[in-house]
Coordinates of C-alpha atoms and ligand atoms in Angstrom, one line a residue:
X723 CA 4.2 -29.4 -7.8
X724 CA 0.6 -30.5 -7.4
X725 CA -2.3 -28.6 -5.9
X726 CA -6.0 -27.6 -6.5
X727 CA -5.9 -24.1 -5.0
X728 CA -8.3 -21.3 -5.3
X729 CA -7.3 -19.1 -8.0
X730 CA -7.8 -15.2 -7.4
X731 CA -10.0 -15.1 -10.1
X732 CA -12.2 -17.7 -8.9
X733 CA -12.1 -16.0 -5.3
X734 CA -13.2 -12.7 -6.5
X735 CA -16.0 -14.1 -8.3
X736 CA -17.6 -15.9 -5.9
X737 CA -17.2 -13.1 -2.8
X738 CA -18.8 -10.9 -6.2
X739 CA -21.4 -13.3 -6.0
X740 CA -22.5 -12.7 -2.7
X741 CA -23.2 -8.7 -3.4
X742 CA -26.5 -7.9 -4.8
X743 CA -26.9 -6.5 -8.1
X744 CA -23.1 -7.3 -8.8
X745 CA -22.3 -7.0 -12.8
X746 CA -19.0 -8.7 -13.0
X747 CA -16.9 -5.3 -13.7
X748 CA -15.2 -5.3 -10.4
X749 CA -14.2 -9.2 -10.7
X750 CA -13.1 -8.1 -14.3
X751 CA -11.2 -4.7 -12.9
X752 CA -9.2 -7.1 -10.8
X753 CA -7.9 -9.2 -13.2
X754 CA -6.5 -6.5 -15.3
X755 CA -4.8 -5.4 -12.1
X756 CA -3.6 -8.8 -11.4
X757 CA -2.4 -9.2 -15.1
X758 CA -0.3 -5.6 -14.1
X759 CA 1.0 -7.1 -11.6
X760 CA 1.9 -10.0 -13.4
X761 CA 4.3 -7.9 -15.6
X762 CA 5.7 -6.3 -12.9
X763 CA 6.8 -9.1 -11.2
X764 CA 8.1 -10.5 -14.5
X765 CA 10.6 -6.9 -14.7
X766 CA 11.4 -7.2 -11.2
X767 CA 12.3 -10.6 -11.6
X768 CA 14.6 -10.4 -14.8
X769 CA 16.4 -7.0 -12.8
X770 CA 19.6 -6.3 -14.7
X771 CA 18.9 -9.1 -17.3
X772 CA 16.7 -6.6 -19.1
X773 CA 18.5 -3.7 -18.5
X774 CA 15.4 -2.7 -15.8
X775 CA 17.7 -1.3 -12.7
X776 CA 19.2 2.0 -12.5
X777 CA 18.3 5.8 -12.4
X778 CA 15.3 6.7 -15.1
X779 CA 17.5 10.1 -15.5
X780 CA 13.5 11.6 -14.6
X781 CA 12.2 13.2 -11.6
X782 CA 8.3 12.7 -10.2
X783 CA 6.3 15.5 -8.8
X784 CA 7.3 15.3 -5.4
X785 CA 11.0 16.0 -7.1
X786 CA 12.3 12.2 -6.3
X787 CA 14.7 10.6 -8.6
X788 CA 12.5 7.9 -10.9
X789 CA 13.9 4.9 -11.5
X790 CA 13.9 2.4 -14.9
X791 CA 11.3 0.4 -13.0
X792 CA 9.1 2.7 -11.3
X793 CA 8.7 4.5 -14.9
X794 CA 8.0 0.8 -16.5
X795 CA 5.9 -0.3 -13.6
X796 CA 4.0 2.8 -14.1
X797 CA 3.4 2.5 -17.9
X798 CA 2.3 -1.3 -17.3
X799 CA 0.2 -0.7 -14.8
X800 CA -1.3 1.6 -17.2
X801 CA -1.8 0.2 -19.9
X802 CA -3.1 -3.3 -18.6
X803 CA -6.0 -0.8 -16.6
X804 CA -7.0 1.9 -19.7
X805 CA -8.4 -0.2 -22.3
X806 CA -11.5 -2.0 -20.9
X807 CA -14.0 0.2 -19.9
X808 CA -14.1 -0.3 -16.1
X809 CA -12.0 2.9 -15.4
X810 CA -12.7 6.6 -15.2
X811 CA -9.6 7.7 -14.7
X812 CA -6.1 6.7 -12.6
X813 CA -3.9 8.6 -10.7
X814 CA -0.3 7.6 -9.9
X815 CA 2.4 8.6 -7.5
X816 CA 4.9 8.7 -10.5
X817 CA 2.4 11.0 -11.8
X818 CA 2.5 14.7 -12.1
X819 CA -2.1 14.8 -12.7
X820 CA -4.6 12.5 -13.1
X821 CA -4.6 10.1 -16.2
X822 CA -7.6 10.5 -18.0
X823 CA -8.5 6.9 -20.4
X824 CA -8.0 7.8 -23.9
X825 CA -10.7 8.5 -26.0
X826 CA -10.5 5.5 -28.0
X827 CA -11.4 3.6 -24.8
X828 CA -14.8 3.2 -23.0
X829 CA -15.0 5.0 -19.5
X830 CA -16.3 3.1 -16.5
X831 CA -17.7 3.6 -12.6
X832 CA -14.0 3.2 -11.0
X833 CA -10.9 5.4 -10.3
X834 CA -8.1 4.0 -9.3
X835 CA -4.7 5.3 -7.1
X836 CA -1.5 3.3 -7.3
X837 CA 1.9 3.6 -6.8
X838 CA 3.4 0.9 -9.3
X839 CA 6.4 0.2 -7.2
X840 CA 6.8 0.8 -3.6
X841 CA 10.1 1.1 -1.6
X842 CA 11.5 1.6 -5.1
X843 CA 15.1 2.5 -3.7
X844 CA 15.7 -1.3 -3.0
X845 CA 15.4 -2.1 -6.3
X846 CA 18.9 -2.3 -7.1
X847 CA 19.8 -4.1 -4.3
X848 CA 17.6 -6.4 -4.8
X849 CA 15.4 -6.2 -1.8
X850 CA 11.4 -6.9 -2.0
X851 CA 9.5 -3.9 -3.8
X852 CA 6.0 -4.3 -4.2
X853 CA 2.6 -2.5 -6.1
X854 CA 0.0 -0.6 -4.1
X855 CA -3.6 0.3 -5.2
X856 CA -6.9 1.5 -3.5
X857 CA -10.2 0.7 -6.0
X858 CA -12.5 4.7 -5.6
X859 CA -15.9 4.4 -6.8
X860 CA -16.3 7.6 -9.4
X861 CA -18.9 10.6 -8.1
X862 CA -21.9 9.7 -10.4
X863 CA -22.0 12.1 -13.0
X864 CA -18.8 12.9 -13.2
X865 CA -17.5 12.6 -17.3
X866 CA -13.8 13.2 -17.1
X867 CA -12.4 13.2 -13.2
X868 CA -10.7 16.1 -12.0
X869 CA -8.2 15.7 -8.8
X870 CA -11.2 17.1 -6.6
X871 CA -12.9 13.8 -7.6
X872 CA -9.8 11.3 -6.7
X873 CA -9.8 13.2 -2.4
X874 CA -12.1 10.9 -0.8
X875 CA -11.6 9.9 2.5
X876 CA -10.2 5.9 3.1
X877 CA -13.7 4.8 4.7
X878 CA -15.1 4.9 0.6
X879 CA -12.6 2.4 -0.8
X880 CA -14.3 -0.2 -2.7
X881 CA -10.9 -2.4 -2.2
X882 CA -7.3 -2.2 -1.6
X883 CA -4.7 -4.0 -2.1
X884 CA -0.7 -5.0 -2.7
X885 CA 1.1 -7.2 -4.7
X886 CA 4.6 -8.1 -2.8
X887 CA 8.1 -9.0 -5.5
X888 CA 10.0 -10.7 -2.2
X889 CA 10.9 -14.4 -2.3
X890 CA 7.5 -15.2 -4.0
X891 CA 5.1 -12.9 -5.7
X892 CA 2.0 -12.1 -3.8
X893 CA -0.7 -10.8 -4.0
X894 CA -3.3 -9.5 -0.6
X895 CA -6.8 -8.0 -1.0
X896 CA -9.5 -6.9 0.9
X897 CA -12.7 -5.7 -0.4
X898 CA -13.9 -4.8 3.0
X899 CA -14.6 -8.8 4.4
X900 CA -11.5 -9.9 5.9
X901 CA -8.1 -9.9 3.8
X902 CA -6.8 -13.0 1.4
X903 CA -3.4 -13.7 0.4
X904 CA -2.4 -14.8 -2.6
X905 CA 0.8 -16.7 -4.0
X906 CA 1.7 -16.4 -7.5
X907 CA 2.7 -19.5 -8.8
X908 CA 4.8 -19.2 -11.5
X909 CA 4.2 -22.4 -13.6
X910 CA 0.7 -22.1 -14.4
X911 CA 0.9 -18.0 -14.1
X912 CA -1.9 -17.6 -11.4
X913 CA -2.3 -16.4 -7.5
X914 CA -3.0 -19.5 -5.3
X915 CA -5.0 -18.7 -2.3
X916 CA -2.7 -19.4 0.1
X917 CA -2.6 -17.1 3.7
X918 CA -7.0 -16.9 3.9
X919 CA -8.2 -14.5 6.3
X920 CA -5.0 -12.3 7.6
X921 CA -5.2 -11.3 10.7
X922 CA -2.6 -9.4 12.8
X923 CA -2.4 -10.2 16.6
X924 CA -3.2 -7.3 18.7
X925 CA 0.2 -7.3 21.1
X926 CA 3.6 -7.8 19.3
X927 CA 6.8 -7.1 20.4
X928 CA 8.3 -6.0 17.2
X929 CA 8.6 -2.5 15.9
X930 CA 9.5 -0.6 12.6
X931 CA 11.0 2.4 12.3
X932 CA 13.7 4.6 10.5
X933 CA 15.5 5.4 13.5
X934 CA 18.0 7.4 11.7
X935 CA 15.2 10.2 12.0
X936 CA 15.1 10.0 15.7
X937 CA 16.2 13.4 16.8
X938 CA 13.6 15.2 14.3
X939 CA 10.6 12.9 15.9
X940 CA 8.2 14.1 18.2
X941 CA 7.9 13.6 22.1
X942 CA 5.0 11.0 21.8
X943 CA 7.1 8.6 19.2
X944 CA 10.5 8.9 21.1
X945 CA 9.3 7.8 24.3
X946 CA 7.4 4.8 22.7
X947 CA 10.6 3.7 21.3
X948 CA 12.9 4.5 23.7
X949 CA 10.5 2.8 26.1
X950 CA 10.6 -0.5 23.2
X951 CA 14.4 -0.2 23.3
X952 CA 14.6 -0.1 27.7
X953 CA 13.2 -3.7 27.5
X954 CA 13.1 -6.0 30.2
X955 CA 14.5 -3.8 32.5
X956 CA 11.8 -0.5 31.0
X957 CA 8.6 0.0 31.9
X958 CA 7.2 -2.7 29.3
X959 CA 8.9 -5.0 30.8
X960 CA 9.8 -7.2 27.8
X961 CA 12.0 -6.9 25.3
X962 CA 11.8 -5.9 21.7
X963 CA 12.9 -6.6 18.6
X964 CA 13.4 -4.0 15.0
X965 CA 12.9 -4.2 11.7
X966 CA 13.9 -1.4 8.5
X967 CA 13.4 -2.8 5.2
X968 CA 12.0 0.7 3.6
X969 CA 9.8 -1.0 1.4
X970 CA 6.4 -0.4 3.4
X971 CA 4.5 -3.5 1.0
X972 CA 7.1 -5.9 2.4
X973 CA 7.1 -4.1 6.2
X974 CA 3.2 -4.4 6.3
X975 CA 2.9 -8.1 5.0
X976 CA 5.4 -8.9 7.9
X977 CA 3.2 -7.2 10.1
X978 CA 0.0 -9.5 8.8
X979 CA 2.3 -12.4 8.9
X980 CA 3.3 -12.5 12.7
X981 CA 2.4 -8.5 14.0
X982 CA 4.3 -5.3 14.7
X983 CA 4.3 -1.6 14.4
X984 CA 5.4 0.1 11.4
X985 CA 6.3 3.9 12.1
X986 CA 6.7 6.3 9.3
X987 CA 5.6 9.3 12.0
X988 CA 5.6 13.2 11.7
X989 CA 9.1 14.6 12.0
X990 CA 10.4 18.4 12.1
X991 CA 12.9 17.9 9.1
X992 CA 9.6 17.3 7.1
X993 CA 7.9 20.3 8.9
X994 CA 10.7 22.2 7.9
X995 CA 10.0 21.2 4.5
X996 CA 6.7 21.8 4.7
X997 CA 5.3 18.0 3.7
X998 CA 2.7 16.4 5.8
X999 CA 4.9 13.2 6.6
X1000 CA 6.5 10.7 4.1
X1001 CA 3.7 8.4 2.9
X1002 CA 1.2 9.2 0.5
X1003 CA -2.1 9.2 1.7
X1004 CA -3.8 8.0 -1.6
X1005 CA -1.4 6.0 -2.6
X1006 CA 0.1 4.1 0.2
X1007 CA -1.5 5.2 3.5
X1008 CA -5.1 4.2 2.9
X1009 CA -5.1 1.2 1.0
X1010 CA -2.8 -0.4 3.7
X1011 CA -5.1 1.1 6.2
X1012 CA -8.1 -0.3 5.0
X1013 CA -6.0 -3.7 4.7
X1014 CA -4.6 -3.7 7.9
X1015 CA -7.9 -2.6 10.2
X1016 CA -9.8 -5.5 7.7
X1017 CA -6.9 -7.8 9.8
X1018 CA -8.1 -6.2 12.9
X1019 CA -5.2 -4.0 13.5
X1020 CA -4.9 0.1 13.7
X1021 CA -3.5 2.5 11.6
X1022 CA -3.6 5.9 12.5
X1023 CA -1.2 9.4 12.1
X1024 CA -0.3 9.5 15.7
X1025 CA -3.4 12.2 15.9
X1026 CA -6.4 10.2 14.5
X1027 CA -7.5 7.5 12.5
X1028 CA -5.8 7.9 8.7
X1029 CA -8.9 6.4 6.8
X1030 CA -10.7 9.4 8.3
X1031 CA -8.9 12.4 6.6
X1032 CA -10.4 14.2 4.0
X1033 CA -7.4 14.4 1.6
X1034 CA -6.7 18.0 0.3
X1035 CA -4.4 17.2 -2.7
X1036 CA -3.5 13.8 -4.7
X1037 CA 0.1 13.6 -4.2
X1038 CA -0.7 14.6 -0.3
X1039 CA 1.6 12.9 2.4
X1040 CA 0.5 11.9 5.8
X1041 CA 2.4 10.6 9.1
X1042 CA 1.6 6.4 9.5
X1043 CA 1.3 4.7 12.4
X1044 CA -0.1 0.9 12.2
X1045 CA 0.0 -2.2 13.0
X1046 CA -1.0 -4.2 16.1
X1047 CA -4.0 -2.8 18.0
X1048 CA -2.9 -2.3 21.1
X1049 CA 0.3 -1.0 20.2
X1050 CA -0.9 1.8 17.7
X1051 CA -3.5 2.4 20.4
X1052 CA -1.2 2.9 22.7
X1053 CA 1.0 5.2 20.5
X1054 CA -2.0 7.0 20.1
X1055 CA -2.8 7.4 23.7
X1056 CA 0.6 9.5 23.9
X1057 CA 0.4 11.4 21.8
X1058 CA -3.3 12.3 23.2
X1059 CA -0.8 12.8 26.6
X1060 CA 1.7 14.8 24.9
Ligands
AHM1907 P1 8.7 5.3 -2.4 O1 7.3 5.2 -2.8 O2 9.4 6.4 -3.1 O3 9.4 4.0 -2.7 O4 8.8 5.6 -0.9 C1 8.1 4.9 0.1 C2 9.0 4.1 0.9 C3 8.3 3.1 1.8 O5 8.1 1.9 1.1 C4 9.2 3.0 2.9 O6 8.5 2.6 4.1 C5 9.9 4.3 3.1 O7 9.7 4.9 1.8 C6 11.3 4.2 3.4 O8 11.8 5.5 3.6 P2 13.3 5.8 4.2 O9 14.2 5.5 3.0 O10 13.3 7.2 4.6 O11 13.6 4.8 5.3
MG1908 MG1 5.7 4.5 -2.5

């Protein structure tokens, strides 16, 4: 295979570049990330040829069962991201607190929220998985983060991204201009620029959602789908198509690939529960915000815009709505109705 493609590296630095007073440590943060990712995709790939599938025997703080390769993904991610200075500190779903960089290691002006592998109960059926991560800028001052320092609201990401284990390994990224995509190609071990400047259509007529949940949803969500499911003959007036893969990386790179709605909404089995919703705000909610309004789409919890909470806690979990403008904005304008 022959091409002269844009490495990832290469496109970093140049959109770097462009900001004033840039020193390099961002472009440099990124390619540790993209190395992490890197090794990911390697375990992913090789499945039950290393041993990597199956039940870690562990449990995280939100008291779901770990698996081998959410606790491996975890400790790559990790330890390709502590050791060269341009961290503060990290803060992982599969983790109880903050991780704080060893003393050994310079600190740097970053934090850093992941989850290492998303959607992690297709692993062993070998469905796509993927890595989230949303790039903080650390309060000045601050010596060693505490949690408070981590709940900033999405509007401050620096950048955001995923990298997607499906057919190929990708990798997308914004850094608030627009969002890239990036193929991993496997020969020469770098991300191609391949899918420049995302951008989602604003009408789709495709939708996402666990519709097993459906009694426990609220008013405003039911009669969005049931009015998606009445079709033609409904008062859309076209019919639509669903999607469920429950691995939100893969569900929202559909979405920037041809459009959609992706619905993981507020339901009363949850309330009853007492959690927020199912996604994590830090983690997964407002880096793929940030990515999908940089494609021009919405993302919001049904009540407002998700990048505009103030998160209360780090392992915090938030209803998501997003995708397609004038879809979420629809959905948005019922519940506003309801
Ligand atoms: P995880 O971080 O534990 O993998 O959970 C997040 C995943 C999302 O990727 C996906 O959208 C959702 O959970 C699927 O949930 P469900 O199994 O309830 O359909
Ligand atoms: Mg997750």
């Amino acid at each position: 295979m022959d091409h002269h493609g844009t490495t990832i590296t290469q496109f970093i630095s140049e959109e770097q570049r462009k900001a004033p007073g840039a020193t390099g440590e961002f472009t440099a943060l990124l390619n540790d990330i993209v190395t992490a990712c890197k090794m990911i995709s390697n375990q992913v790939n090789h499945g039950a040829l290393v041993g990597a599938l199956g039940s870690a025997g562990s449990e995280n703080v939100q008291g779901e069962t770990q698996k081998k390769l959410d606790v491996l993904s975890n400790e790559m991610f990790i330890s390709c991201n502590e050791w060269a200075g341009h961290l503060a500190a990290m803060a992982s779903e599969e983790m109880d607190d903050v991780y704080q960089i060893p003393d050994q290691y310079p600190r740097g002006k970053y934090l850093i929220t992941f989850d290492p592998l998303d959607g992690s109960s297709n692993i062993d059926v070998n469905v796509s998985v993927g890595t989230i991560f949303s790039i903080l800028r650390c309060p000045g001052g601050v010596e060693r983060p505490t949690e408070r320092d981590f709940l900033q609201a999405g509007t401050q990401q620096v950048a955001a991204g995923y990298a997607l284990y499906g057919p190929s390994t990708m990798m997308v990224l914004t850094t608030g201009h627009g969002v890239n995509g990036f193929t991993l190609d496997q020969n020469i071990g770098e991300f191609i620029l391949t899918h420049p400047d995302m951008t989602i259509p604003a009408d789709t007529a495709e939708f996402a959602i666990n519709a097993s949940n459906g009694r426990f949803w609220e008013a405003p969500v039911k009669r969005y789908v049931d009015e998606c499911l009445a079709g033609k003959e409904g008062p859309r007036e076209k019919d639509f198509n669903m999607r469920w893969i429950a691995s939100m990386v893969a569900e929202v790179h559909r979405i920037l690939t041809r459009g959609g709605v992706f619905m993981y909404p507020m339901d009363s089995k949850m309330a009853t529960k007492g959690l927020g919703g199912k996604l994590r705000l830090l983690y997964e909610a407002n880096p793929m915000s940030f990515i999908v309004e940089q494609a021009g789409g919405g993302s919001i919890t049904g009540r407002q815009r998700i990048m505009d909470l103030q998160p209360e806690s780090l392992h915090q979990r938030v209803p998501v709505i997003l995708g397609s403008r004038n879809e979420v904005e629809r959905i948005q304008g019922y519940h506003a109705d309801a």
